[in-house]
C-alpha positions as a LaTeX table, in Angstrom:
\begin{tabular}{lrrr}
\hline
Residue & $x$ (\AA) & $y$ (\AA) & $z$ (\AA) \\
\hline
Unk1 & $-4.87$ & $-10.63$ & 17.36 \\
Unk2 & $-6.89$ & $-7.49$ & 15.48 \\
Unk3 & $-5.15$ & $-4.58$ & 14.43 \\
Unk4 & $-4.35$ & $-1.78$ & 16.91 \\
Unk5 & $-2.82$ & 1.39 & 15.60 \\
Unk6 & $-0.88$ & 3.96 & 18.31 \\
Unk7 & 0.75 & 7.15 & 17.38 \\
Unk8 & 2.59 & 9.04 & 19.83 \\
Unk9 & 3.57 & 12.47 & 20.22 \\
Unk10 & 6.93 & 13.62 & 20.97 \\
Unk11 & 6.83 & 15.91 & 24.01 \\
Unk12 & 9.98 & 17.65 & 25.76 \\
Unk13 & 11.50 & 14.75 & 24.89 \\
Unk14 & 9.35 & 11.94 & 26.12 \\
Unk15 & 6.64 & 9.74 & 24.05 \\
Unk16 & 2.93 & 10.76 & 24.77 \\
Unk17 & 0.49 & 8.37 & 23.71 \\
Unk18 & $-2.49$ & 10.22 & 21.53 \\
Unk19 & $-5.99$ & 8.56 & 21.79 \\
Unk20 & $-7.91$ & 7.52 & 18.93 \\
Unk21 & $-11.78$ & 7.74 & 18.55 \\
Unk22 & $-14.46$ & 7.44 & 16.28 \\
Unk23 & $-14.81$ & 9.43 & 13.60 \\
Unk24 & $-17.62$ & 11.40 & 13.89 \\
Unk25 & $-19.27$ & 10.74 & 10.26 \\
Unk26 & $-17.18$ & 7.83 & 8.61 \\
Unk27 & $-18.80$ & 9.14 & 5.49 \\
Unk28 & $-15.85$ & 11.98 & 5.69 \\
Unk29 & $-13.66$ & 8.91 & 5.07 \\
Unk30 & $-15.58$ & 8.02 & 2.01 \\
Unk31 & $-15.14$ & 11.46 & 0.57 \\
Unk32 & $-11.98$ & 11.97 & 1.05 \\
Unk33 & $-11.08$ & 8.42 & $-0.63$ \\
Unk34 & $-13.23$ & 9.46 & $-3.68$ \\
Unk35 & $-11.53$ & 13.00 & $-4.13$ \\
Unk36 & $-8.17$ & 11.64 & $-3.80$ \\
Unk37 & $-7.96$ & 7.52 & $-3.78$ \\
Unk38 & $-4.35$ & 7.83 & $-3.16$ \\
Unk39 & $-4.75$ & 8.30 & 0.38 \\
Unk40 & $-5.29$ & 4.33 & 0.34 \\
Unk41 & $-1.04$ & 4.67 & $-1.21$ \\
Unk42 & $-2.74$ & 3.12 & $-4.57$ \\
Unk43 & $-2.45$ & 4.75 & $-7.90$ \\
Unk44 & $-6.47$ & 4.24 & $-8.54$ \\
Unk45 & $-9.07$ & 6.67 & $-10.69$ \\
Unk46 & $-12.56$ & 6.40 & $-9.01$ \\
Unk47 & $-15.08$ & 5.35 & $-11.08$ \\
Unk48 & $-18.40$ & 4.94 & $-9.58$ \\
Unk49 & $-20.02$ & 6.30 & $-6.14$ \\
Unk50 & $-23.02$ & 3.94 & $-4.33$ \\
Unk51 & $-23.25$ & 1.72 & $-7.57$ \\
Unk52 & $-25.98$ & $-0.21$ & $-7.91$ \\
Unk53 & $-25.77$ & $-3.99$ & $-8.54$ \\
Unk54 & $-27.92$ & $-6.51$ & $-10.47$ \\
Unk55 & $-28.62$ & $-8.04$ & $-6.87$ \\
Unk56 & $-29.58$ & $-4.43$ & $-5.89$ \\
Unk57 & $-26.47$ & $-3.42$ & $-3.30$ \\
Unk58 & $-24.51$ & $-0.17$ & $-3.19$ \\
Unk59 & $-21.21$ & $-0.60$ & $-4.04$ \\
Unk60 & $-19.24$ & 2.27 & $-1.99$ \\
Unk61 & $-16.93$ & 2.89 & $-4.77$ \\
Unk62 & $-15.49$ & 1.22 & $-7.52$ \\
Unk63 & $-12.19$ & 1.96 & $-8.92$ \\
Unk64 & $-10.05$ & 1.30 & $-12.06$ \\
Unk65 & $-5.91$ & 0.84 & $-11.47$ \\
Unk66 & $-3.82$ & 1.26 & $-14.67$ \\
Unk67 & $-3.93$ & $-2.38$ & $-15.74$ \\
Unk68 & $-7.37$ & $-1.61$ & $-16.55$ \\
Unk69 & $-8.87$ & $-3.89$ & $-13.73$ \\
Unk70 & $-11.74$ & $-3.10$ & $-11.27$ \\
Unk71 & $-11.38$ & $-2.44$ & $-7.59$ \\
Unk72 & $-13.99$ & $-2.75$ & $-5.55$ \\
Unk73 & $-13.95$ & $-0.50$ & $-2.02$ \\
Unk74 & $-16.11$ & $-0.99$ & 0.93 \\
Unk75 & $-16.83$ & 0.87 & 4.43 \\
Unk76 & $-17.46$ & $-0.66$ & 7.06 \\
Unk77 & $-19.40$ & 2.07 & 7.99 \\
Unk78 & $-22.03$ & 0.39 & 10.58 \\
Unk79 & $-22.27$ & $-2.89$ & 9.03 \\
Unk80 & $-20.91$ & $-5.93$ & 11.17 \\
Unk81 & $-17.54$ & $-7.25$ & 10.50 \\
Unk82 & $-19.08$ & $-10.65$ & 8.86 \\
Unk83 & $-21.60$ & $-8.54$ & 7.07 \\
Unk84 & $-18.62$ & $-6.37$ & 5.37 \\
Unk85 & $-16.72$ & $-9.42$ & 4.55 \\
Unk86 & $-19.68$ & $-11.39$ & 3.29 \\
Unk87 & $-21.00$ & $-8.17$ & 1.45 \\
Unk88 & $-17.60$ & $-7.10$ & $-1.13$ \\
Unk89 & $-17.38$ & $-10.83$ & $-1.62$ \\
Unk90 & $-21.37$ & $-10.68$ & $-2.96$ \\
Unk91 & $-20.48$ & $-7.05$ & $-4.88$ \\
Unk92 & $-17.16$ & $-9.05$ & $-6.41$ \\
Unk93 & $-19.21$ & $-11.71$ & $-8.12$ \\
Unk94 & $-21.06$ & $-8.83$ & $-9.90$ \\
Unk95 & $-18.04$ & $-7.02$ & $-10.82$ \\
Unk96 & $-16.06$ & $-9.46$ & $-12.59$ \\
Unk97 & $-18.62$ & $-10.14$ & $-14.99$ \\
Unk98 & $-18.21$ & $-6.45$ & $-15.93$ \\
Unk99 & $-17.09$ & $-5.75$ & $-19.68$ \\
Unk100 & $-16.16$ & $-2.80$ & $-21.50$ \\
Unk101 & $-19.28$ & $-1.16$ & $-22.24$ \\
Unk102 & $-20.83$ & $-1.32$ & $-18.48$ \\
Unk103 & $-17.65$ & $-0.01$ & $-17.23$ \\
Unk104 & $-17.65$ & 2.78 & $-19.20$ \\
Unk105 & $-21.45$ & 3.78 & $-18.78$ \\
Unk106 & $-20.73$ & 3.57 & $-15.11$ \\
Unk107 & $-17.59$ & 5.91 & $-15.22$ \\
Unk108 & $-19.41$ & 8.51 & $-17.73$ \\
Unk109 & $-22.00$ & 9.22 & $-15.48$ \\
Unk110 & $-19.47$ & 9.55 & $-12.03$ \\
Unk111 & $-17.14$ & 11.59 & $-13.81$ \\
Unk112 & $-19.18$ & 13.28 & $-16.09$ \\
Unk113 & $-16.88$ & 12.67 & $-19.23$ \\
Unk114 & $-15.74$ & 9.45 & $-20.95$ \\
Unk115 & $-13.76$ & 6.86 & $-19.28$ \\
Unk116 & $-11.17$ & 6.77 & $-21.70$ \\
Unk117 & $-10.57$ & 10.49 & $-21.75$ \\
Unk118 & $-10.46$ & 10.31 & $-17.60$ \\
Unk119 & $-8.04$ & 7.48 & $-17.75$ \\
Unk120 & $-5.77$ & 9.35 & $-19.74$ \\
Unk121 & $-5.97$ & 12.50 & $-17.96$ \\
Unk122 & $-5.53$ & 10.45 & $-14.34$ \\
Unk123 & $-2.37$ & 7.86 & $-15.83$ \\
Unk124 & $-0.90$ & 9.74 & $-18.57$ \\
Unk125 & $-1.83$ & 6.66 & $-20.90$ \\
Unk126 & $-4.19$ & 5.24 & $-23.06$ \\
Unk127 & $-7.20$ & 3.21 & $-21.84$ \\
Unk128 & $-6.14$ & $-0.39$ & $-22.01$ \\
Unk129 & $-8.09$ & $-2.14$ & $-24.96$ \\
Unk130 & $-8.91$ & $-5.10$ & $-22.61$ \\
Unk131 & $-10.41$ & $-4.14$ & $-19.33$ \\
Unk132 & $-11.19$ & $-6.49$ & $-16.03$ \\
Unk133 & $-9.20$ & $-8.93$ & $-16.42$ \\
Unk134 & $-8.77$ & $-9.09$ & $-12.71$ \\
Unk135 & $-10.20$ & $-7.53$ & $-9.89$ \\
Unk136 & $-9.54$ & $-6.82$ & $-6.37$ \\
Unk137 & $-11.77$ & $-6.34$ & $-3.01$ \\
Unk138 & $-10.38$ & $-3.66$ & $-0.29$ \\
Unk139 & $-12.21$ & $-2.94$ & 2.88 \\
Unk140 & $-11.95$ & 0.19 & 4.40 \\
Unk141 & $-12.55$ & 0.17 & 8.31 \\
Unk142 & $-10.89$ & 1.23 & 11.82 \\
Unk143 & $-11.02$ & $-2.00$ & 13.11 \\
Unk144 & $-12.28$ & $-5.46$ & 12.55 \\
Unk145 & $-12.62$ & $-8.71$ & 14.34 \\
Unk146 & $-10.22$ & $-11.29$ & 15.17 \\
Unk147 & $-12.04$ & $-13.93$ & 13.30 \\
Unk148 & $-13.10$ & $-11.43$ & 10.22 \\
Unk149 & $-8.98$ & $-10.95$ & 9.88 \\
Unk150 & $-8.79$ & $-14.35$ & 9.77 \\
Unk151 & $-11.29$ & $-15.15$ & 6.75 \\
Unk152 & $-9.43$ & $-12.20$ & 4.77 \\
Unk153 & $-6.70$ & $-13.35$ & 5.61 \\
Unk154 & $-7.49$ & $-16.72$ & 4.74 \\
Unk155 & $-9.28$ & $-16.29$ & 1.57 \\
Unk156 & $-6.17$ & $-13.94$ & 0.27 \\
Unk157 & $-3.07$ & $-16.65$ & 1.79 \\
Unk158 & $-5.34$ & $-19.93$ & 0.92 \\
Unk159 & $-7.41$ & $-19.22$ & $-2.02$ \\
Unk160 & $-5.14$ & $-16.71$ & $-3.44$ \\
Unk161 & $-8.43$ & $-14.04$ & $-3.99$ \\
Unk162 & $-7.00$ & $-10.24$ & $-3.87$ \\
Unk163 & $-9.03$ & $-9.16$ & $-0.66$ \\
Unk164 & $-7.38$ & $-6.40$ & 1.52 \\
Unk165 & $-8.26$ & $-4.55$ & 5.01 \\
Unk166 & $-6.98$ & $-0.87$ & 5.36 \\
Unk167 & $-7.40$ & 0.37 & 8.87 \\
Unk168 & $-7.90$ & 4.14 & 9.36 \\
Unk169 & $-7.70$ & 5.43 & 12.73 \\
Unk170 & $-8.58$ & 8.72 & 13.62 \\
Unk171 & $-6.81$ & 10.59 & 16.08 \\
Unk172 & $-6.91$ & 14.25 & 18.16 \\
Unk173 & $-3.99$ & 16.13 & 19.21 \\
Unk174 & $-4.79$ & 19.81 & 20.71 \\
Unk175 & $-7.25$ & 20.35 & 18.12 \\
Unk176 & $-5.45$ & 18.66 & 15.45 \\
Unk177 & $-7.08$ & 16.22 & 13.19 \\
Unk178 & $-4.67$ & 13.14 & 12.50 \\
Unk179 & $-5.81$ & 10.30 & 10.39 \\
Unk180 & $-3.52$ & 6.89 & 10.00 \\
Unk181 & $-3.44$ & 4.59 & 8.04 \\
Unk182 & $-2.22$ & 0.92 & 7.66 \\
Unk183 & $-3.13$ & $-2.61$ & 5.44 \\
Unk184 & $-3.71$ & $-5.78$ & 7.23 \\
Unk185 & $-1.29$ & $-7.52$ & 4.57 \\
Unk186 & 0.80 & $-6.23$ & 1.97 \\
Unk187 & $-0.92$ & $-5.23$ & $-0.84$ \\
Unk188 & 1.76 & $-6.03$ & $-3.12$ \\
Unk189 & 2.43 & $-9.74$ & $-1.82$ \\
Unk190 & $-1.92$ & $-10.29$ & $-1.87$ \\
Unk191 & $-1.52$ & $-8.78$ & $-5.41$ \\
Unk192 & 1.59 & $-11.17$ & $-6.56$ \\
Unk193 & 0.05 & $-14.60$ & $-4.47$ \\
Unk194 & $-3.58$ & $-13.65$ & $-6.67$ \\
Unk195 & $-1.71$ & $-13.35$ & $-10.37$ \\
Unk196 & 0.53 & $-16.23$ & $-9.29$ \\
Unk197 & $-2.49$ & $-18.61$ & $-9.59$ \\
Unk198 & $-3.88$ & $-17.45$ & $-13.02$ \\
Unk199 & 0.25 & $-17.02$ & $-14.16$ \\
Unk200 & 3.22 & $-18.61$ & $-14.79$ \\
Unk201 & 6.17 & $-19.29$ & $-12.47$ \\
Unk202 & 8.58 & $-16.49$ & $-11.89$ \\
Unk203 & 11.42 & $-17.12$ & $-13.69$ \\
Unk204 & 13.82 & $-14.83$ & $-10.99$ \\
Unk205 & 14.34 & $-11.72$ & $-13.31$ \\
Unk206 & 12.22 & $-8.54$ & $-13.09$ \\
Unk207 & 11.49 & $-6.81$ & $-15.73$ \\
Unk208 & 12.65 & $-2.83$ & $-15.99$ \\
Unk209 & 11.31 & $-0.19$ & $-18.43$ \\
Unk210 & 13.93 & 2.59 & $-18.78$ \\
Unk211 & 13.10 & 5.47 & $-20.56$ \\
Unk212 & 15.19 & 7.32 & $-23.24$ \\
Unk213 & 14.21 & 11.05 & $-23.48$ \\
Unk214 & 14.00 & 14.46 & $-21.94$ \\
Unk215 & 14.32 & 12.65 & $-18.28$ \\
Unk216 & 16.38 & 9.86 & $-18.22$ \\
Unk217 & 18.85 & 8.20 & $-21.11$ \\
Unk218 & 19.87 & 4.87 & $-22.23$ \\
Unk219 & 23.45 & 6.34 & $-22.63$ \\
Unk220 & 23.41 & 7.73 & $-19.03$ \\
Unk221 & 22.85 & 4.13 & $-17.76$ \\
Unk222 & 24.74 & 2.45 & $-18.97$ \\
Unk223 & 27.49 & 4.63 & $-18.01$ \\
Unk224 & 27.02 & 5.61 & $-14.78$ \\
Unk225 & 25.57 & 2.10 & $-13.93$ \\
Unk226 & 21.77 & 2.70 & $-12.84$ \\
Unk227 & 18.38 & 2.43 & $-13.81$ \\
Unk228 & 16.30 & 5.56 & $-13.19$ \\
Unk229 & 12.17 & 6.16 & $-13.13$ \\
Unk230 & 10.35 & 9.55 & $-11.31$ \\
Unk231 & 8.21 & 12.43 & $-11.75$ \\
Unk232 & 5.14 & 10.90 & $-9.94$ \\
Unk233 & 4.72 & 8.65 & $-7.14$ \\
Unk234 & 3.68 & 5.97 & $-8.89$ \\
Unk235 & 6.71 & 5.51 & $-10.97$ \\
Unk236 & 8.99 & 6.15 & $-8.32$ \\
Unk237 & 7.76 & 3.49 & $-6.25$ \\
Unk238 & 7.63 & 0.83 & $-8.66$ \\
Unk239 & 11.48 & 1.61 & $-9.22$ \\
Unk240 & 11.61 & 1.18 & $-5.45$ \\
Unk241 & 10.43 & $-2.34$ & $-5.75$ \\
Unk242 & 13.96 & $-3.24$ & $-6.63$ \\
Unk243 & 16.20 & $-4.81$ & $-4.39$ \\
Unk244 & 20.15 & $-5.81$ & $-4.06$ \\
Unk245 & 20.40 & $-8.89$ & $-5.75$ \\
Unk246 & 17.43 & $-8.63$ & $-8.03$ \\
Unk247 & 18.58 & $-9.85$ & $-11.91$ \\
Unk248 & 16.82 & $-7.51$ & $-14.55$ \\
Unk249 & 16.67 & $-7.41$ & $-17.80$ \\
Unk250 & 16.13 & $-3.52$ & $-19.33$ \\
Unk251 & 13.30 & $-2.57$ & $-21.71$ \\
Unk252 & 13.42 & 0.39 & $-23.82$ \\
Unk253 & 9.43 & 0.89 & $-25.01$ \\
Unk254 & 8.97 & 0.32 & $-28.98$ \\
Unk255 & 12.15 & $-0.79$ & $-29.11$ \\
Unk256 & 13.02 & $-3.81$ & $-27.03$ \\
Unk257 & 15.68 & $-5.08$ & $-24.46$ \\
Unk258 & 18.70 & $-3.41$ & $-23.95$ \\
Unk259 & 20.55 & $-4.65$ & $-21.04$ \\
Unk260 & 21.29 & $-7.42$ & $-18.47$ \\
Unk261 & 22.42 & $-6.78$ & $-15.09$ \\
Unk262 & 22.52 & $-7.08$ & $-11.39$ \\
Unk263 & 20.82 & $-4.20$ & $-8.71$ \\
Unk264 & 23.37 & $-4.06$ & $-6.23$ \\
Unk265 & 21.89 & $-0.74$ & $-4.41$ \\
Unk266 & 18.26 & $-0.04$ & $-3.43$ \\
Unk267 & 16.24 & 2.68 & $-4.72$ \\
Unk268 & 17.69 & 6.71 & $-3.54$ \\
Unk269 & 17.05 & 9.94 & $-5.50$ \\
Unk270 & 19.52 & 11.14 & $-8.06$ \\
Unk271 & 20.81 & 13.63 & $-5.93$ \\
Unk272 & 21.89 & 11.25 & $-3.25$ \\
Unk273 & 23.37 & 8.81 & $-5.98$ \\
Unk274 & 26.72 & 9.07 & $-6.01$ \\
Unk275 & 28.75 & 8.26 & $-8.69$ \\
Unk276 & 32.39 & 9.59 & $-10.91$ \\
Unk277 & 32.23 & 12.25 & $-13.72$ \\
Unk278 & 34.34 & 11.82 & $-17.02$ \\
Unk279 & 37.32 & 12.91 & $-14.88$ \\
Unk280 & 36.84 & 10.48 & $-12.03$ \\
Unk281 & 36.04 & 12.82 & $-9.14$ \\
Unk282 & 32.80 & 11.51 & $-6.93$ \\
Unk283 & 30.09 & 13.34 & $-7.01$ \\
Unk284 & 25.75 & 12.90 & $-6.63$ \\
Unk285 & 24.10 & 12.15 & $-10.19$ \\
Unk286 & 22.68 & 15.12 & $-10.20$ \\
Unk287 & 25.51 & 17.24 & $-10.62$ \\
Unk288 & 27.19 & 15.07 & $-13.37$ \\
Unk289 & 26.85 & 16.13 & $-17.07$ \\
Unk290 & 23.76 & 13.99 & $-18.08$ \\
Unk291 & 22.12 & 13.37 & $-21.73$ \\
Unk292 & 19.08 & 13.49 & $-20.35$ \\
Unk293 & 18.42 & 17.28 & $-19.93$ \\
Unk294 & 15.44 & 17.39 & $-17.96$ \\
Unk295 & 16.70 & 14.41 & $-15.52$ \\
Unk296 & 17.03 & 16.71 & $-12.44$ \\
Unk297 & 13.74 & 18.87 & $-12.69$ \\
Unk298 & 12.21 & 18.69 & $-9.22$ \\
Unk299 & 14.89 & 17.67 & $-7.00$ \\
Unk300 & 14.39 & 17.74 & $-3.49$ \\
Unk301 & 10.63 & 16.68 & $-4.06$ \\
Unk302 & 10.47 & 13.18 & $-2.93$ \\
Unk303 & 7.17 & 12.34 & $-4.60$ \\
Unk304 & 8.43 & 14.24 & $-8.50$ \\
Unk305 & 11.98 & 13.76 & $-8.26$ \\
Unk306 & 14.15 & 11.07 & $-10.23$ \\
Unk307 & 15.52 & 7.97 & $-8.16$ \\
Unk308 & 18.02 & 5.55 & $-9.34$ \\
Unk309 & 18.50 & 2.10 & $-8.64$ \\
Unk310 & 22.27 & 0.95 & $-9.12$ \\
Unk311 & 23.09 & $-1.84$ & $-11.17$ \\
Unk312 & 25.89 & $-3.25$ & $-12.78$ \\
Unk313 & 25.74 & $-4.60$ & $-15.97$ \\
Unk314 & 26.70 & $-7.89$ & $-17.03$ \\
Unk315 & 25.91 & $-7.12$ & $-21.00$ \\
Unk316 & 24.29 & $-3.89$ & $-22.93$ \\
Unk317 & 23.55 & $-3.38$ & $-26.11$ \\
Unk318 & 22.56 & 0.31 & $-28.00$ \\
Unk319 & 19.13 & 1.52 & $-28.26$ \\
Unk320 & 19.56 & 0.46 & $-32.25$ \\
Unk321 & 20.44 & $-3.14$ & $-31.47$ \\
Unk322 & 17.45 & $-3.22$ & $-29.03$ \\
Unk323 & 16.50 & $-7.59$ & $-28.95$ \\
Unk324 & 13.20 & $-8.63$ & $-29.56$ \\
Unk325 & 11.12 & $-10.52$ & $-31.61$ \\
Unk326 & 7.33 & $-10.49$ & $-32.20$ \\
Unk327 & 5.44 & $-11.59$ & $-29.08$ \\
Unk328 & 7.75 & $-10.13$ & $-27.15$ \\
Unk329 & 6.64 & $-9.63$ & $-23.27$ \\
Unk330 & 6.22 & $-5.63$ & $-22.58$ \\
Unk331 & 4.77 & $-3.52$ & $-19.60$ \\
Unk332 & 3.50 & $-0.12$ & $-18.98$ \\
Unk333 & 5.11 & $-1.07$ & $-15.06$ \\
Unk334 & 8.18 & 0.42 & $-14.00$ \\
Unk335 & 9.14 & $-3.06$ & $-12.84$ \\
Unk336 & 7.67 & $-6.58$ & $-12.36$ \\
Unk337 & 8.00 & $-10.27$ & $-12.33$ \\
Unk338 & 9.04 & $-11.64$ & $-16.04$ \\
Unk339 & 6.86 & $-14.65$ & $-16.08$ \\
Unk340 & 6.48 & $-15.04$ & $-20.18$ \\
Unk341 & 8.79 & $-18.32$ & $-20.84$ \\
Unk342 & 9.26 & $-17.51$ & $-24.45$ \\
Unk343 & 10.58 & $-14.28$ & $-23.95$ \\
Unk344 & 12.74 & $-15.50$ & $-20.82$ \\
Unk345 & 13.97 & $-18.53$ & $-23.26$ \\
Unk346 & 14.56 & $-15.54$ & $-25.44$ \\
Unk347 & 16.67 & $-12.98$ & $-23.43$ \\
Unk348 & 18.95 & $-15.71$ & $-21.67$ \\
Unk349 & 19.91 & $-16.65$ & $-24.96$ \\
Unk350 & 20.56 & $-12.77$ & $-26.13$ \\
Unk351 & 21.89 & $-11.54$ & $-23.03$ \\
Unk352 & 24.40 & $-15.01$ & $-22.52$ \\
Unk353 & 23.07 & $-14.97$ & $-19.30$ \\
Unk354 & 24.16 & $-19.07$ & $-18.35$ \\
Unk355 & 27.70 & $-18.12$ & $-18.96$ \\
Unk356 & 27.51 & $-14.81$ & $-16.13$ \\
\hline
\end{tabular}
């Protein structure tokens, strides 16, 4: 069955059904997507506006996530549903053959400075060394087909290729412009079936990067029992990918691995955390005394706050004693699948995590 997207208003109580209809220039879409690409709930820098191929087509935009890797994003606009499918599958076998140099001619003359200065003013990190390793296709539309849903959805479940559909619908309420928004499949699960096939097993721990500084402390952790990440959307939701019964093992950055434990409580902000000061009364982590002096800046802010994930730890070592070894498997990612076998091998031995 295709996608179909209702929204209802709440009126005097009762549910009134608000009709969508076309938007009037879907080019608006496309413009709002390249001011702010975070409208498609994607952490994404656009690159490149109606690029041109080698095979002459107009790519609608092209983006660049923080692993460095391309996106490629496509309107529907007034193509046909078969024609959009066939079409970012065509502009995907030009864009993986992308390297360094291409990418960052095409970025310099969108953005109108260099890619690697962009990238670090958009992430708050370097420019990876190594870029396109993998790409990903994402159509942008208000509705497809039954059968085009199907070949996505195929190609993505089958073939394991990172193709997407995000519906927009656009709505009017008494004047009121409403746009919403929803994927055809979970971009994370297209994102994790795609890696799987060029990857190793997942060896059932996740990987955690906690941060020791101004916002959140080792120390604090391990004592109040949590893991902690915030101050931008993008880190706060890859904390929130964390669920009860997850196994991680913690990651202090330069350093190396710090703790073993167990989430036993999904992802809430600090000030809903609740938790026992030195003198054992309860009270939210945000009103204990914290080493991290800077841990509770924005509060109340969803989107900049700090959230913490509790966990309790099976074995922790100090920042000092940090475990690692060269070759070590590391992450800019707040959290994700630890796949490397040598560094698994590594930490169970460490950690003593056959004898939990």
């Amino acid at each position: 069955m295709s996608f179909n997207m209702q929204l209802w208003e709440v009126r005097n109580g009762k549910l009134v059904d608000l009709r969508s209809s076309a938007l009037d220039k879907e080019e608006r879409l496309e413009n709002w997507i390249a001011k702010d690409a975070s409208v498609l709930g994607l952490e994404l820098l656009i690159i490149g506006r109606q690029v041109t191929t080698a095979y002459r087509g107009k790519i609608d935009l092209l983006a660049i996530n923080r692993q460095g890797d391309m996106v490629v994003i496509e309107l529907k606009k007034h193509k046909t549903p078969r024609d959009i499918v066939s079409q970012v599958l065509d502009y995907a076998t030009w864009v993986k053959d992308l390297g360094y140099k291409e990418i960052s001619a095409i970025a310099s003359i969108y953005l109108g400075k260099s890619l690697s200065s962009a990238f670090t003013d958009h992430f708050n990190e370097s420019l990876p060394e190594t870029l396109n390793n993998n790409h990903s296709m994402i159509i942008a539309a208000a509705e497809l087909d039954d059968a085009s849903e199907r070949i996505v959805q195929y190609l993505a479940d089958e073939h394991g290729l990172n193709i997407n559909v995000i519906f927009f619908n656009y709505f009017q309420n008494n004047g009121q412009e409403i746009v919403g928004r929803a994927w055809l499949m979970d971009p994370e699960e297209v994102n994790e079936r795609s890696e799987s096939r060029k990857k190793a097993p997942w060896s059932g721990y996740w990987f955690v990067n906690v941060g020791d500084g101004e916002r959140r402390s080792w120390e604090d952790n391990i004592q109040y029992g949590y893991v902690g990440a915030g101050h931008g959307k993008w880190f706060s939701d890859g904390l929130k990918r964390l669920q009860p019964g997850n196994k991680i093992f913690a990651y202090i950055k330069g350093e190396g691995y710090v703790g073993f434990g167990e989430v036993t409580q999904q992802a809430v902000m600090i000030d809903q955390f609740m938790t026992k000061d030195s003198e054992g009364v309860e009270k939210p982590l945000s009103e204990v005394q914290l080493n991290a002096p800077r841990a509770t800046d924005n509060l109340g802010n969803p989107e900049l706050a700090e959230w913490a994930v509790r966990v309790v730890w099976h074995k922790t070592f100090a920042k000092e004693e940090a475990k690692t070894f060269k070759g070590v498997f590391a992450n800019q990612n707040i959290a994700c699948k630890l796949r490397h076998p040598e560094t698994v091998d590594f930490l169970v031995k460490e950690f003593d995590v056959l004898e939990q």
